[in-house]
Amino acid sequence: YVGREDVFSWFHENLVGATRPNALLLYGRRRIGKTSTLYQLVDGERGRYLRENSQRPIIPIYVDLQRFAGRPTGEWLRRLSREICNRANVSYTDCSIPDHVMEEESAYTVFDRCLDQLEQSIPSGSLLLLALDEFEQIRAGIDAGALDLEILPFLRSQIQHRSRIAFVLCGSGALLGEFWWPIVDLAARCELTGLDHDQTEILIRTPLDGTLDIEPEAVELIWQHTGGHPYL
């Protein structure tokens, strides 16, 4: 993992500063490094200073929404609740996050209660950060008829009214479209772009240092053809 100092400075500014938004939007082209950045935030070396920050320690939880693709709203919310709670290492009774629909309690209520309990259980002064990757999957579910359209205002409400939970929404530039505006207009935004020339050279040379001699001309050709796109 190379570069991205500006992105982690942005995380620090928005998560640890005196005032902060409840949502961050990290977007960029396919395979530009968004998921790798979230992994660093959650348990990588680059995100350690945020997780161990003395002013406001961050407790990040990564969830890939692709895992819930095609699920109907009730199951989608219950699976998401369970995934968040499991990754937060919080113990719940079976009736707290039920596997099956309970007549007296909607999935929306289950999700709401899950976040209520998380807010009450995290250490004082800390901030729980839900990193939701592949956020566009929500629209795919709505368009396919699996998810209710009401899921968007519900998530907007969660983002607005959680004092000890923040959200990182991650996906492509499509998240800037009108469809997402009710949620995106709440978020501070950062576009993940290609690496600069020096960072690109580090990424080219370092993994095979001592094994393969890479000529300067080869570095320049790779730079010209990839534009600093790390996957390419």
CSV table of C-alpha atoms in Angstrom, one decimal:
chain,number,residue,atom,x,y,z
A,1,TYR,CA,0.0,0.0,0.0
A,2,VAL,CA,1.6,3.2,-1.3
A,3,GLY,CA,0.8,6.9,-0.9
A,4,ARG,CA,-2.6,8.2,0.0
A,5,GLU,CA,-1.3,10.5,2.7
A,6,ASP,CA,-3.8,13.1,1.6
A,7,VAL,CA,-6.7,10.6,2.1
A,8,PHE,CA,-5.6,9.7,5.6
A,9,SER,CA,-5.2,13.3,6.5
A,10,TRP,CA,-8.8,13.8,5.2
A,11,PHE,CA,-9.9,10.9,7.5
A,12,HIS,CA,-8.1,12.4,10.4
A,13,GLU,CA,-9.6,15.9,9.8
A,14,ASN,CA,-13.2,14.6,9.5
A,15,LEU,CA,-13.1,11.9,12.2
A,16,VAL,CA,-10.9,13.3,15.0
A,17,GLY,CA,-11.4,17.0,14.6
A,18,ALA,CA,-13.6,19.1,16.9
A,19,THR,CA,-16.4,19.1,14.4
A,20,ARG,CA,-17.2,16.3,12.1
A,21,PRO,CA,-19.8,15.1,9.6
A,22,ASN,CA,-21.6,11.9,10.3
A,23,ALA,CA,-20.9,10.6,6.9
A,24,LEU,CA,-17.8,10.4,4.6
A,25,LEU,CA,-18.0,9.5,0.9
A,26,LEU,CA,-14.9,7.8,-0.6
A,27,TYR,CA,-15.3,7.3,-4.3
A,28,GLY,CA,-13.3,6.6,-7.4
A,29,ARG,CA,-12.8,4.4,-10.5
A,30,ARG,CA,-12.9,0.6,-10.3
A,31,ARG,CA,-9.9,-1.0,-8.7
A,32,ILE,CA,-8.3,2.4,-7.9
A,33,GLY,CA,-7.7,1.2,-4.3
A,34,LYS,CA,-10.9,2.1,-2.4
A,35,THR,CA,-11.3,-1.3,-0.7
A,36,SER,CA,-7.5,-1.5,0.1
A,37,THR,CA,-7.9,1.9,1.7
A,38,LEU,CA,-10.8,0.7,3.9
A,39,TYR,CA,-8.7,-2.3,4.9
A,40,GLN,CA,-5.9,0.0,6.0
A,41,LEU,CA,-8.4,2.0,8.0
A,42,VAL,CA,-9.8,-1.0,9.7
A,43,ASP,CA,-6.7,-3.0,10.6
A,44,GLY,CA,-3.8,-1.8,8.5
A,45,GLU,CA,-0.6,0.0,9.7
A,46,ARG,CA,-1.7,3.2,7.9
A,47,GLY,CA,-4.9,3.5,10.0
A,48,ARG,CA,-3.3,2.6,13.3
A,49,TYR,CA,-2.9,6.2,14.5
A,50,LEU,CA,-6.6,6.8,13.9
A,51,ARG,CA,-7.6,3.6,15.8
A,52,GLU,CA,-5.3,4.5,18.7
A,53,ASN,CA,-5.8,8.2,18.7
A,54,SER,CA,-5.9,9.6,22.3
A,55,GLN,CA,-8.3,12.4,21.4
A,56,ARG,CA,-11.0,10.2,19.8
A,57,PRO,CA,-10.1,6.6,19.2
A,58,ILE,CA,-11.8,5.2,16.1
A,59,ILE,CA,-13.4,1.7,16.1
A,60,PRO,CA,-13.8,0.9,12.4
A,61,ILE,CA,-16.0,-1.9,11.1
A,62,TYR,CA,-15.8,-3.0,7.4
A,63,VAL,CA,-18.9,-4.4,5.6
A,64,ASP,CA,-19.0,-5.4,2.0
A,65,LEU,CA,-22.6,-4.9,0.8
A,66,GLN,CA,-22.1,-7.2,-2.1
A,67,ARG,CA,-22.5,-10.0,0.4
A,68,PHE,CA,-26.2,-9.1,0.8
A,69,ALA,CA,-27.0,-8.7,-2.9
A,70,GLY,CA,-30.5,-9.9,-3.9
A,71,ARG,CA,-31.8,-10.2,-0.3
A,72,PRO,CA,-35.2,-8.7,0.5
A,73,THR,CA,-35.3,-5.7,2.8
A,74,GLY,CA,-36.1,-7.5,6.0
A,75,GLU,CA,-33.3,-10.1,5.5
A,76,TRP,CA,-30.9,-7.5,4.2
A,77,LEU,CA,-31.3,-5.4,7.4
A,78,ARG,CA,-31.0,-8.3,9.7
A,79,ARG,CA,-27.9,-9.7,8.0
A,80,LEU,CA,-26.3,-6.2,8.0
A,81,SER,CA,-27.1,-5.9,11.7
A,82,ARG,CA,-25.6,-9.2,12.5
A,83,GLU,CA,-22.5,-8.5,10.4
A,84,ILE,CA,-21.9,-5.2,12.2
A,85,CYS,CA,-22.4,-6.7,15.6
A,86,ASN,CA,-20.1,-9.7,14.9
A,87,ARG,CA,-17.4,-7.4,13.6
A,88,ALA,CA,-17.7,-5.2,16.7
A,89,ASN,CA,-17.2,-8.2,18.9
A,90,VAL,CA,-20.3,-7.5,20.9
A,91,SER,CA,-22.3,-10.4,22.3
A,92,TYR,CA,-26.0,-10.4,21.7
A,93,THR,CA,-28.8,-12.8,22.7
A,94,ASP,CA,-30.5,-14.7,19.9
A,95,CYS,CA,-33.6,-12.6,20.3
A,96,SER,CA,-31.7,-9.4,19.9
A,97,ILE,CA,-31.0,-10.0,16.2
A,98,PRO,CA,-33.5,-12.6,15.1
A,99,ASP,CA,-32.9,-14.9,12.1
A,100,HIS,CA,-36.6,-14.8,11.2
A,101,VAL,CA,-39.1,-12.1,11.0
A,102,MET,CA,-40.9,-11.5,14.4
A,103,GLU,CA,-44.4,-10.4,14.2
A,104,GLU,CA,-44.0,-7.7,16.8
A,105,GLU,CA,-40.8,-6.2,15.5
A,106,SER,CA,-39.8,-5.0,12.0
A,107,ALA,CA,-36.3,-5.4,10.5
A,108,TYR,CA,-36.0,-1.6,10.7
A,109,THR,CA,-36.5,-1.8,14.4
A,110,VAL,CA,-33.9,-4.5,14.7
A,111,PHE,CA,-31.3,-2.5,12.9
A,112,ASP,CA,-32.1,0.6,15.0
A,113,ARG,CA,-31.8,-1.3,18.2
A,114,CYS,CA,-28.5,-2.9,17.0
A,115,LEU,CA,-26.9,0.5,16.6
A,116,ASP,CA,-28.5,1.8,19.9
A,117,GLN,CA,-26.7,-1.1,21.7
A,118,LEU,CA,-23.4,-0.5,19.9
A,119,GLU,CA,-23.5,3.2,20.9
A,120,GLN,CA,-24.1,2.3,24.5
A,121,SER,CA,-21.3,-0.4,24.6
A,122,ILE,CA,-18.3,1.3,23.0
A,123,PRO,CA,-15.7,2.9,25.3
A,124,SER,CA,-16.3,6.5,26.4
A,125,GLY,CA,-14.8,9.0,24.0
A,126,SER,CA,-14.5,6.7,21.1
A,127,LEU,CA,-16.2,6.8,17.7
A,128,LEU,CA,-17.6,3.7,15.9
A,129,LEU,CA,-17.0,4.0,12.2
A,130,LEU,CA,-19.1,1.9,9.8
A,131,ALA,CA,-17.3,1.5,6.5
A,132,LEU,CA,-19.9,0.3,3.9
A,133,ASP,CA,-18.2,-0.8,0.7
A,134,GLU,CA,-19.9,-1.2,-2.7
A,135,PHE,CA,-22.6,1.2,-1.6
A,136,GLU,CA,-24.2,1.1,-5.1
A,137,GLN,CA,-25.5,-2.4,-4.3
A,138,ILE,CA,-28.4,-0.7,-2.5
A,139,ARG,CA,-29.6,0.9,-5.8
A,140,ALA,CA,-29.1,-2.5,-7.6
A,141,GLY,CA,-31.4,-4.1,-4.9
A,142,ILE,CA,-34.0,-1.3,-5.3
A,143,ASP,CA,-34.0,-1.5,-9.1
A,144,ALA,CA,-34.4,-5.3,-8.9
A,145,GLY,CA,-37.3,-5.0,-6.5
A,146,ALA,CA,-35.6,-6.7,-3.6
A,147,LEU,CA,-35.1,-3.6,-1.5
A,148,ASP,CA,-37.8,-1.1,-0.5
A,149,LEU,CA,-37.2,2.5,-1.7
A,150,GLU,CA,-37.7,3.5,2.0
A,151,ILE,CA,-34.3,2.0,2.8
A,152,LEU,CA,-32.7,5.3,1.6
A,153,PRO,CA,-34.5,7.7,4.0
A,154,PHE,CA,-34.0,5.2,6.8
A,155,LEU,CA,-30.3,5.2,6.3
A,156,ARG,CA,-30.3,8.9,6.0
A,157,SER,CA,-32.0,9.1,9.4
A,158,GLN,CA,-29.4,6.8,10.9
A,159,ILE,CA,-26.6,8.9,9.5
A,160,GLN,CA,-28.1,12.2,10.8
A,161,HIS,CA,-29.0,11.1,14.3
A,162,ARG,CA,-26.1,8.9,15.5
A,163,SER,CA,-23.9,10.8,17.9
A,164,ARG,CA,-21.3,8.1,18.4
A,165,ILE,CA,-21.4,6.4,15.0
A,166,ALA,CA,-20.1,7.7,11.7
A,167,PHE,CA,-20.4,6.2,8.3
A,168,VAL,CA,-17.9,5.8,5.4
A,169,LEU,CA,-19.8,5.2,2.2
A,170,CYS,CA,-17.5,3.7,-0.5
A,171,GLY,CA,-18.2,3.2,-4.2
A,172,SER,CA,-17.9,4.6,-7.7
A,173,GLY,CA,-18.5,8.2,-9.0
A,174,ALA,CA,-22.1,7.1,-9.6
A,175,LEU,CA,-22.7,7.9,-6.0
A,176,LEU,CA,-22.6,11.6,-6.9
A,177,GLY,CA,-25.7,11.2,-9.1
A,178,GLU,CA,-29.1,12.6,-8.3
A,179,PHE,CA,-30.5,9.3,-7.0
A,180,TRP,CA,-28.1,9.4,-4.1
A,181,TRP,CA,-28.3,13.0,-3.3
A,182,PRO,CA,-30.5,12.7,-0.1
A,183,ILE,CA,-27.7,10.8,1.5
A,184,VAL,CA,-24.6,12.2,-0.3
A,185,ASP,CA,-25.5,15.7,0.6
A,186,LEU,CA,-24.8,14.8,4.2
A,187,ALA,CA,-21.3,13.6,3.5
A,188,ALA,CA,-17.8,15.1,3.2
A,189,ARG,CA,-16.4,13.7,0.0
A,190,CYS,CA,-13.0,12.5,-1.2
A,191,GLU,CA,-12.2,11.1,-4.7
A,192,LEU,CA,-9.5,8.5,-4.8
A,193,THR,CA,-7.3,9.1,-7.9
A,194,GLY,CA,-4.2,7.6,-9.4
A,195,LEU,CA,-0.8,7.7,-7.6
A,196,ASP,CA,1.7,10.4,-8.6
A,197,HIS,CA,4.9,9.5,-10.4
A,198,ASP,CA,7.1,9.0,-7.3
A,199,GLN,CA,4.5,6.8,-5.7
A,200,THR,CA,4.1,4.8,-8.9
A,201,GLU,CA,7.8,4.2,-9.1
A,202,ILE,CA,7.8,2.9,-5.5
A,203,LEU,CA,4.9,0.6,-6.2
A,204,ILE,CA,6.8,-0.7,-9.3
A,205,ARG,CA,10.2,-1.2,-7.8
A,206,THR,CA,9.7,-2.1,-4.1
A,207,PRO,CA,7.9,-5.5,-4.3
A,208,LEU,CA,10.7,-7.0,-6.5
A,209,ASP,CA,13.6,-5.1,-5.1
A,210,GLY,CA,16.7,-7.3,-5.2
A,211,THR,CA,15.0,-9.8,-7.4
A,212,LEU,CA,14.3,-7.9,-10.7
A,213,ASP,CA,16.2,-4.9,-12.0
A,214,ILE,CA,13.7,-2.5,-13.5
A,215,GLU,CA,15.2,0.1,-15.9
A,216,PRO,CA,14.1,3.7,-15.7
A,217,GLU,CA,12.7,3.4,-19.2
A,218,ALA,CA,10.4,0.6,-18.1
A,219,VAL,CA,9.1,2.7,-15.2
A,220,GLU,CA,8.3,5.6,-17.6
A,221,LEU,CA,6.4,3.3,-19.9
A,222,ILE,CA,4.4,1.8,-17.1
A,223,TRP,CA,3.7,5.3,-15.8
A,224,GLN,CA,2.5,6.5,-19.3
A,225,HIS,CA,0.3,3.5,-19.8
A,226,THR,CA,-1.4,3.4,-16.4
A,227,GLY,CA,-1.5,7.0,-15.3
A,228,GLY,CA,-0.7,5.9,-11.7
A,229,HIS,CA,-3.7,3.5,-11.5
A,230,PRO,CA,-2.3,1.0,-8.8
A,231,TYR,CA,-4.1,-2.1,-10.0
A,232,LEU,CA,-2.9,-1.6,-13.6
